Amino acid sequence: PKNFALAKAHVAAMRSLRELKGRAFDRAYLRHEVDYHNAVIDAVTHTLLPAIQNAQLKDLVTKVAPAFVAHRDRAQNLLDQQK
């Protein structure tokens, strides 16, 4: 949905990224990725997982969730290298 907070944040991020070039773009893109993954990790951990009733679905989400952490950590590592 267009009024979903992450969707609004994505639109705003894409708007600001279009104006950037080079190192400024790289840093802003990586910052956005870290923030986005943090939001997803928070939503999965505090909203999605506690609400899931189906054991198979909960197992799937539990197995996939660490990938978000790994992606966030990799983006953070690259961002840290940009300093």
GROMACS .gro file of C-alpha atoms in nm:
model
   83
    1PRO     CA    1   0.000   0.000   0.000
    2LYS     CA    2   0.115   0.350  -0.078
    3ASN     CA    3   0.047   0.476   0.275
    4PHE     CA    4   0.264   0.204   0.432
    5ALA     CA    5   0.553   0.370   0.621
    6LEU     CA    6   0.827   0.167   0.450
    7ALA     CA    7   0.676   0.242   0.108
    8LYS     CA    8   0.674   0.615   0.185
    9ALA     CA    9   1.032   0.600   0.309
   10HIS     CA   10   1.134   0.415  -0.007
   11VAL     CA   11   0.979   0.682  -0.231
   12ALA     CA   12   1.154   0.957  -0.034
   13ALA     CA   13   1.487   0.771  -0.049
   14MET     CA   14   1.462   0.718  -0.426
   15ARG     CA   15   1.380   1.086  -0.474
   16SER     CA   16   1.687   1.196  -0.278
   17LEU     CA   17   1.915   0.932  -0.434
   18ARG     CA   18   1.833   1.056  -0.786
   19GLU     CA   19   1.999   1.386  -0.699
   20LEU     CA   20   2.327   1.234  -0.579
   21LYS     CA   21   2.636   1.115  -0.764
   22GLY     CA   22   2.955   0.929  -0.680
   23ARG     CA   23   3.058   0.890  -0.318
   24ALA     CA   24   2.760   1.088  -0.190
   25PHE     CA   25   2.526   0.846  -0.371
   26ASP     CA   26   2.714   0.542  -0.239
   27ARG     CA   27   2.695   0.661   0.121
   28ALA     CA   28   2.328   0.762   0.099
   29TYR     CA   29   2.235   0.433  -0.068
   30LEU     CA   30   2.416   0.227   0.195
   31ARG     CA   31   2.264   0.433   0.477
   32HIS     CA   32   1.919   0.370   0.327
   33GLU     CA   33   1.990  -0.004   0.305
   34VAL     CA   34   2.101  -0.021   0.668
   35ASP     CA   35   1.794   0.174   0.782
   36TYR     CA   36   1.558  -0.033   0.564
   37HIS     CA   37   1.699  -0.362   0.689
   38ASN     CA   38   1.676  -0.240   1.050
   39ALA     CA   39   1.308  -0.160   0.994
   40VAL     CA   40   1.243  -0.503   0.839
   41ILE     CA   41   1.431  -0.683   1.117
   42ASP     CA   42   1.229  -0.492   1.377
   43ALA     CA   43   0.898  -0.568   1.201
   44VAL     CA   44   0.980  -0.937   1.165
   45THR     CA   45   1.104  -0.972   1.522
   46HIS     CA   46   0.841  -0.768   1.706
   47THR     CA   47   0.532  -0.790   1.485
   48LEU     CA   48   0.541  -1.071   1.233
   49LEU     CA   49   0.693  -1.360   1.427
   50PRO     CA   50   0.480  -1.311   1.741
   51ALA     CA   51   0.164  -1.300   1.527
   52ILE     CA   52   0.228  -1.609   1.314
   53GLN     CA   53   0.016  -1.906   1.416
   54ASN     CA   54   0.116  -2.153   1.143
   55ALA     CA   55   0.422  -2.354   1.253
   56GLN     CA   56   0.552  -2.404   0.897
   57LEU     CA   57   0.530  -2.033   0.818
   58LYS     CA   58   0.694  -1.941   1.149
   59ASP     CA   59   0.974  -2.189   1.073
   60LEU     CA   60   1.024  -2.039   0.727
   61VAL     CA   61   1.036  -1.680   0.855
   62THR     CA   62   1.272  -1.784   1.134
   63LYS     CA   63   1.507  -1.944   0.879
   64VAL     CA   64   1.496  -1.646   0.641
   65ALA     CA   65   1.528  -1.371   0.904
   66PRO     CA   66   1.907  -1.409   0.951
   67ALA     CA   67   1.956  -1.315   0.585
   68PHE     CA   68   1.820  -0.968   0.662
   69VAL     CA   69   2.071  -0.933   0.943
   70ALA     CA   70   2.355  -1.047   0.716
   71HIS     CA   71   2.253  -0.801   0.443
   72ARG     CA   72   2.227  -0.519   0.696
   73ASP     CA   73   2.565  -0.603   0.845
   74ARG     CA   74   2.729  -0.616   0.501
   75ALA     CA   75   2.581  -0.279   0.406
   76GLN     CA   76   2.698  -0.133   0.739
   77ASN     CA   77   3.046  -0.273   0.680
   78LEU     CA   78   3.062  -0.113   0.336
   79LEU     CA   79   2.931   0.214   0.480
   80ASP     CA   80   3.196   0.207   0.751
   81GLN     CA   81   3.463   0.160   0.483
   82GLN     CA   82   3.339   0.476   0.307
   83LYS     CA   83   3.443   0.700   0.599
   0.00000   0.00000   0.00000
